[in-house]
Amino acid sequence: MRFTAGYTLAVLVGVLGMWVTMEIEDAVLYGRLPLFILLFPDHVLKVLRLTANIMPICLLLALPCALVSLLIMKRRGRQQWWHFVIAGAVCPLLGITALQLLTFGRFFNRSIVFLALELVPTGIFAALVLWFVAFRQREGILR
């Protein structure tokens, strides 16, 4: 139960972090305020609605990386927070690369290297959320 709640919350944080990262990037490139600040409540509602629509897809897309990371950590007997930081940093890199390979490079129309690197902090934060909710206590799933 805690793993399911932690995983769902981590993916939600990851999706919202992705929106925030892209908005900050657009704000820096185009010299405008990020649209997620409270001056634009209609945009915030659109993003939340879109997030609710894509959450099932994101839950499925993030699952392989999360399961592989958990299996590796379980085999090595690791469940400290910094192990999750490393896994969270690697997940966007592997996930975006795998998605590009599966779609023959048609999924993203910009450089995937920069997009993956921009999402590393979001992956780290999402992994920390998963650790905090699901694995922080000693009776975690990896034990």
Coordinates of N, CA and C in Angstrom, one line a residue:
M1 N 0.8 -1.2 0.0 CA 0.0 0.0 0.0 C 0.9 1.3 0.0
R2 N 1.9 1.3 0.9 CA 2.8 2.4 0.9 C 3.5 2.6 -0.4
F3 N 3.9 1.5 -1.0 CA 4.7 1.6 -2.3 C 3.8 2.2 -3.3
T4 N 2.5 1.8 -3.4 CA 1.6 2.3 -4.4 C 1.4 3.8 -4.2
A5 N 1.1 4.2 -3.0 CA 0.9 5.6 -2.7 C 2.2 6.4 -3.0
G6 N 3.4 5.9 -2.6 CA 4.6 6.6 -2.9 C 4.9 6.7 -4.3
Y7 N 4.7 5.6 -5.1 CA 4.9 5.6 -6.5 C 4.0 6.6 -7.2
T8 N 2.7 6.6 -6.9 CA 1.8 7.5 -7.5 C 2.1 8.9 -7.2
L9 N 2.5 9.2 -6.0 CA 2.9 10.6 -5.6 C 4.2 11.0 -6.3
A10 N 5.1 10.0 -6.4 CA 6.4 10.3 -7.1 C 6.2 10.6 -8.6
V11 N 5.3 9.9 -9.2 CA 5.0 10.2 -10.6 C 4.3 11.5 -10.8
L12 N 3.4 11.8 -9.9 CA 2.7 13.1 -9.9 C 3.7 14.2 -9.8
V13 N 4.6 14.1 -8.8 CA 5.7 15.1 -8.6 C 6.5 15.2 -9.9
G14 N 6.8 14.1 -10.5 CA 7.6 14.1 -11.7 C 6.9 14.8 -12.9
V15 N 5.7 14.5 -13.0 CA 4.9 15.2 -14.1 C 4.8 16.7 -13.9
L16 N 4.5 17.1 -12.7 CA 4.4 18.5 -12.4 C 5.8 19.2 -12.5
G17 N 6.8 18.4 -12.1 CA 8.2 19.0 -12.2 C 8.6 19.1 -13.6
M18 N 8.1 18.2 -14.5 CA 8.4 18.4 -15.9 C 7.7 19.6 -16.5
W19 N 6.5 19.9 -16.1 CA 5.8 21.1 -16.6 C 6.6 22.4 -16.1
V20 N 7.0 22.4 -14.8 CA 7.7 23.5 -14.2 C 9.0 23.7 -14.9
T21 N 9.7 22.6 -15.2 CA 11.0 22.7 -15.9 C 10.9 23.3 -17.3
M22 N 9.9 22.8 -18.0 CA 9.7 23.3 -19.4 C 9.2 24.8 -19.3
E23 N 8.4 25.2 -18.4 CA 8.0 26.6 -18.3 C 9.2 27.5 -17.9
I24 N 10.0 27.1 -17.0 CA 11.2 27.9 -16.7 C 12.1 28.0 -17.9
E25 N 12.3 26.9 -18.6 CA 13.1 26.9 -19.8 C 12.6 27.9 -20.8
D26 N 11.2 27.8 -21.1 CA 10.6 28.7 -22.0 C 10.7 30.2 -21.5
A27 N 10.6 30.4 -20.2 CA 10.6 31.7 -19.7 C 12.0 32.3 -19.9
V28 N 13.1 31.5 -19.7 CA 14.4 32.0 -19.9 C 14.7 32.2 -21.4
L29 N 14.3 31.3 -22.2 CA 14.5 31.5 -23.7 C 13.8 32.6 -24.3
Y30 N 12.5 32.8 -23.9 CA 11.7 33.8 -24.5 C 11.5 35.1 -23.7
G31 N 12.1 35.2 -22.5 CA 12.0 36.4 -21.6 C 10.6 36.7 -21.1
R32 N 9.9 35.8 -20.7 CA 8.5 36.0 -20.2 C 8.4 35.3 -18.8
L33 N 7.4 35.7 -18.1 CA 7.1 35.1 -16.8 C 6.7 33.6 -17.0
P34 N 7.1 32.7 -16.2 CA 6.6 31.3 -16.3 C 5.1 31.3 -16.1
L35 N 4.4 30.5 -16.9 CA 2.9 30.6 -16.8 C 2.3 29.8 -15.7
F36 N 3.1 29.1 -14.8 CA 2.6 28.4 -13.7 C 2.4 29.3 -12.5
I37 N 2.9 30.5 -12.5 CA 2.8 31.4 -11.3 C 1.3 31.8 -11.2
L38 N 0.9 32.3 -10.1 CA -0.5 32.6 -9.8 C -1.1 33.7 -10.6
L39 N -0.3 34.4 -11.4 CA -0.9 35.5 -12.2 C -1.7 34.9 -13.3
F40 N -1.5 33.6 -13.6 CA -2.2 32.9 -14.7 C -3.0 31.7 -14.2
P41 N -4.1 32.0 -13.4 CA -4.8 30.8 -12.8 C -5.4 29.9 -13.9
D42 N -5.8 30.5 -15.0 CA -6.4 29.6 -16.1 C -5.4 28.7 -16.6
H43 N -4.2 29.1 -16.8 CA -3.1 28.2 -17.3 C -2.8 27.1 -16.2
V44 N -2.8 27.5 -15.0 CA -2.6 26.5 -13.9 C -3.7 25.4 -14.0
L45 N -4.9 25.8 -14.1 CA -6.0 24.8 -14.2 C -5.9 23.9 -15.5
K46 N -5.4 24.5 -16.6 CA -5.2 23.7 -17.8 C -4.1 22.6 -17.6
V47 N -3.1 23.1 -16.9 CA -2.0 22.1 -16.6 C -2.4 21.0 -15.7
L48 N -3.2 21.4 -14.7 CA -3.7 20.4 -13.7 C -4.6 19.4 -14.4
R49 N -5.5 19.9 -15.3 CA -6.4 19.1 -16.1 C -5.6 18.1 -17.0
L50 N -4.6 18.7 -17.7 CA -3.8 17.9 -18.6 C -3.0 16.8 -17.8
T51 N -2.5 17.2 -16.6 CA -1.8 16.3 -15.7 C -2.7 15.1 -15.3
A52 N -3.9 15.4 -15.0 CA -4.9 14.3 -14.6 C -5.2 13.4 -15.8
N53 N -5.2 14.0 -17.0 CA -5.4 13.1 -18.2 C -4.2 12.2 -18.5
I54 N -3.0 12.7 -18.3 CA -1.8 11.9 -18.7 C -1.2 11.1 -17.6
M55 N -1.8 11.2 -16.4 CA -1.2 10.5 -15.2 C -1.2 9.0 -15.5
P56 N -2.3 8.4 -16.0 CA -2.3 6.9 -16.2 C -1.2 6.5 -17.2
I57 N -0.9 7.3 -18.2 CA 0.1 6.9 -19.2 C 1.5 7.1 -18.5
C58 N 1.7 8.2 -17.7 CA 2.9 8.4 -17.0 C 3.2 7.3 -16.0
L59 N 2.2 6.8 -15.3 CA 2.3 5.7 -14.3 C 2.9 4.5 -15.0
L60 N 2.4 4.2 -16.2 CA 2.9 3.0 -17.0 C 4.3 3.2 -17.6
L61 N 4.5 4.5 -18.1 CA 5.8 4.7 -18.6 C 7.0 4.7 -17.6
A62 N 6.7 5.2 -16.4 CA 7.7 5.3 -15.4 C 7.9 3.9 -14.7
L63 N 7.0 3.0 -14.8 CA 7.0 1.8 -14.1 C 8.3 0.9 -14.4
P64 N 8.7 0.7 -15.7 CA 9.8 -0.1 -15.9 C 11.1 0.4 -15.2
C65 N 11.4 1.7 -15.3 CA 12.6 2.2 -14.7 C 12.5 2.1 -13.2
A66 N 11.3 2.3 -12.6 CA 11.2 2.2 -11.2 C 11.4 0.8 -10.7
L67 N 10.8 -0.2 -11.4 CA 10.9 -1.6 -11.0 C 12.4 -2.1 -11.2
V68 N 13.0 -1.7 -12.3 CA 14.4 -2.1 -12.5 C 15.3 -1.5 -11.3
S69 N 15.1 -0.3 -11.0 CA 15.8 0.4 -9.9 C 15.6 -0.3 -8.6
L70 N 14.3 -0.7 -8.3 CA 14.0 -1.3 -7.1 C 14.6 -2.7 -7.0
L71 N 14.6 -3.5 -8.1 CA 15.2 -4.8 -8.1 C 16.7 -4.7 -7.9
I72 N 17.3 -3.8 -8.6 CA 18.8 -3.7 -8.4 C 19.1 -3.3 -6.9
M73 N 18.4 -2.4 -6.4 CA 18.6 -2.0 -5.0 C 18.3 -3.1 -4.0
K74 N 17.3 -3.9 -4.3 CA 16.9 -5.0 -3.4 C 18.0 -6.1 -3.4
R75 N 18.6 -6.4 -4.6 CA 19.6 -7.4 -4.7 C 20.9 -6.9 -4.0
R76 N 21.1 -5.6 -4.0 CA 22.3 -5.1 -3.3 C 22.1 -4.7 -1.9
G77 N 20.8 -4.9 -1.4 CA 20.5 -4.6 0.0 C 20.5 -3.1 0.3
R78 N 20.2 -2.2 -0.6 CA 20.3 -0.8 -0.4 C 18.9 -0.2 -0.4
Q79 N 18.7 0.7 0.6 CA 17.5 1.5 0.6 C 17.6 2.8 1.3
Q80 N 18.9 3.3 1.4 CA 19.1 4.7 1.9 C 18.6 5.7 0.9
W81 N 18.4 6.9 1.4 CA 17.9 8.0 0.6 C 18.8 8.3 -0.6
W82 N 20.1 8.2 -0.4 CA 21.0 8.6 -1.5 C 21.0 7.5 -2.6
H83 N 20.6 6.3 -2.3 CA 20.5 5.3 -3.4 C 19.3 5.7 -4.3
F84 N 18.3 6.2 -3.7 CA 17.1 6.7 -4.5 C 17.5 8.0 -5.3
V85 N 18.3 8.8 -4.7 CA 18.8 10.0 -5.5 C 19.5 9.6 -6.8
I86 N 20.4 8.6 -6.6 CA 21.1 8.1 -7.8 C 20.1 7.5 -8.8
A87 N 19.2 6.7 -8.4 CA 18.2 6.1 -9.3 C 17.3 7.1 -9.9
G88 N 16.9 8.1 -9.1 CA 16.1 9.2 -9.7 C 16.8 10.1 -10.7
A89 N 18.1 10.2 -10.6 CA 18.9 10.9 -11.5 C 19.1 10.2 -12.8
V90 N 19.1 8.8 -12.8 CA 19.3 8.0 -13.9 C 18.0 7.8 -14.7
C91 N 16.9 7.7 -14.0 CA 15.6 7.4 -14.6 C 15.2 8.3 -15.8
P92 N 15.3 9.7 -15.7 CA 15.0 10.5 -16.9 C 15.9 10.2 -18.1
L93 N 17.2 10.0 -17.8 CA 18.1 9.7 -18.9 C 17.8 8.4 -19.6
L94 N 17.5 7.3 -18.8 CA 17.2 6.1 -19.4 C 15.8 6.1 -20.0
G95 N 14.8 6.7 -19.3 CA 13.4 6.7 -19.8 C 13.3 7.5 -21.1
I96 N 13.9 8.6 -21.2 CA 13.8 9.4 -22.5 C 14.5 8.7 -23.6
T97 N 15.7 8.2 -23.3 CA 16.4 7.4 -24.3 C 15.6 6.2 -24.8
A98 N 15.0 5.5 -23.9 CA 14.2 4.3 -24.3 C 13.0 4.7 -25.1
L99 N 12.4 5.8 -24.8 CA 11.2 6.3 -25.5 C 11.6 6.8 -26.9
Q100 N 12.8 7.4 -27.0 CA 13.2 7.8 -28.3 C 13.6 6.6 -29.2
L101 N 14.2 5.6 -28.6 CA 14.5 4.4 -29.4 C 13.2 3.6 -29.8
L102 N 12.2 3.5 -28.9 CA 11.0 2.8 -29.2 C 10.2 3.6 -30.3
T103 N 10.3 4.9 -30.3 CA 9.5 5.6 -31.3 C 10.3 6.1 -32.5
F104 N 11.5 5.5 -32.6 CA 12.4 5.8 -33.7 C 12.7 7.3 -33.8
G105 N 12.9 8.0 -32.7 CA 13.2 9.4 -32.6 C 12.1 10.4 -32.9
R106 N 10.9 9.9 -33.0 CA 9.8 10.8 -33.3 C 9.1 11.4 -32.2
F107 N 9.4 11.0 -30.9 CA 8.6 11.5 -29.8 C 9.0 12.9 -29.4
F108 N 10.2 13.2 -29.3 CA 10.6 14.6 -29.0 C 11.2 15.3 -30.2
N109 N 10.9 16.5 -30.4 CA 11.4 17.2 -31.6 C 12.6 18.1 -31.2
R110 N 13.1 18.0 -30.0 CA 14.3 18.8 -29.6 C 15.3 17.8 -29.1
S111 N 16.5 18.3 -28.8 CA 17.6 17.5 -28.3 C 17.2 16.7 -27.0
I112 N 17.2 15.4 -27.1 CA 16.8 14.6 -25.9 C 17.9 14.7 -24.8
V113 N 19.1 15.0 -25.2 CA 20.2 15.1 -24.2 C 19.9 16.2 -23.2
F114 N 19.6 17.4 -23.8 CA 19.3 18.5 -22.9 C 18.0 18.3 -22.1
L115 N 17.0 17.8 -22.8 CA 15.7 17.5 -22.1 C 15.9 16.5 -20.9
A116 N 16.7 15.5 -21.2 CA 16.9 14.5 -20.1 C 17.7 15.1 -19.0
L117 N 18.7 15.9 -19.3 CA 19.5 16.6 -18.2 C 18.7 17.6 -17.5
E118 N 17.8 18.3 -18.1 CA 16.9 19.2 -17.4 C 16.0 18.5 -16.4
L119 N 15.6 17.3 -16.7 CA 14.7 16.6 -15.9 C 15.3 15.8 -14.8
V120 N 16.7 15.8 -14.7 CA 17.4 15.0 -13.7 C 17.0 15.5 -12.3
P121 N 16.9 16.9 -12.0 CA 16.5 17.3 -10.7 C 15.0 16.8 -10.3
T122 N 14.2 16.8 -11.3 CA 12.8 16.4 -11.1 C 12.8 14.9 -10.8
G123 N 13.6 14.1 -11.5 CA 13.7 12.7 -11.2 C 14.3 12.4 -9.8
I124 N 15.2 13.2 -9.4 CA 15.8 13.1 -8.0 C 14.7 13.4 -7.0
F125 N 14.0 14.5 -7.2 CA 13.0 14.9 -6.2 C 11.9 13.8 -6.2
A126 N 11.5 13.3 -7.3 CA 10.4 12.3 -7.4 C 10.9 11.0 -6.6
A127 N 12.1 10.6 -6.8 CA 12.7 9.4 -6.2 C 12.7 9.6 -4.7
L128 N 13.1 10.8 -4.2 CA 13.1 11.1 -2.8 C 11.6 11.1 -2.2
V129 N 10.7 11.5 -3.0 CA 9.3 11.4 -2.5 C 8.9 9.9 -2.4
L130 N 9.3 9.1 -3.3 CA 9.0 7.6 -3.2 C 9.7 7.0 -2.0
W131 N 11.0 7.4 -1.8 CA 11.7 6.9 -0.6 C 11.0 7.3 0.7
F132 N 10.6 8.6 0.7 CA 10.0 9.1 2.0 C 8.7 8.5 2.3
V133 N 7.9 8.2 1.3 CA 6.6 7.7 1.5 C 6.6 6.1 1.7
A134 N 7.4 5.5 0.9 CA 7.3 4.0 0.8 C 8.4 3.3 1.6
F135 N 9.6 3.9 1.7 CA 10.8 3.1 2.2 C 11.5 3.7 3.4
R136 N 11.0 4.8 3.9 CA 11.7 5.5 5.0 C 11.8 4.7 6.2
Q137 N 10.7 3.9 6.5 CA 10.7 3.1 7.7 C 11.4 1.8 7.5
R138 N 11.8 1.2 8.5 CA 12.6 -0.1 8.4 C 11.9 -1.2 7.8
E139 N 10.6 -1.3 7.9 CA 9.8 -2.4 7.4 C 9.5 -2.2 5.9
G140 N 10.3 -1.5 5.2 CA 10.1 -1.2 3.8 C 10.0 -2.4 2.9
I141 N 9.7 -2.3 1.7 CA 9.5 -3.4 0.8 C 10.8 -4.0 0.4
L142 N 11.9 -3.3 0.5 CA 13.2 -3.8 0.1 C 13.9 -4.7 1.1
R143 N 13.4 -4.7 2.3 CA 14.0 -5.4 3.4 C 13.8 -6.9 3.2

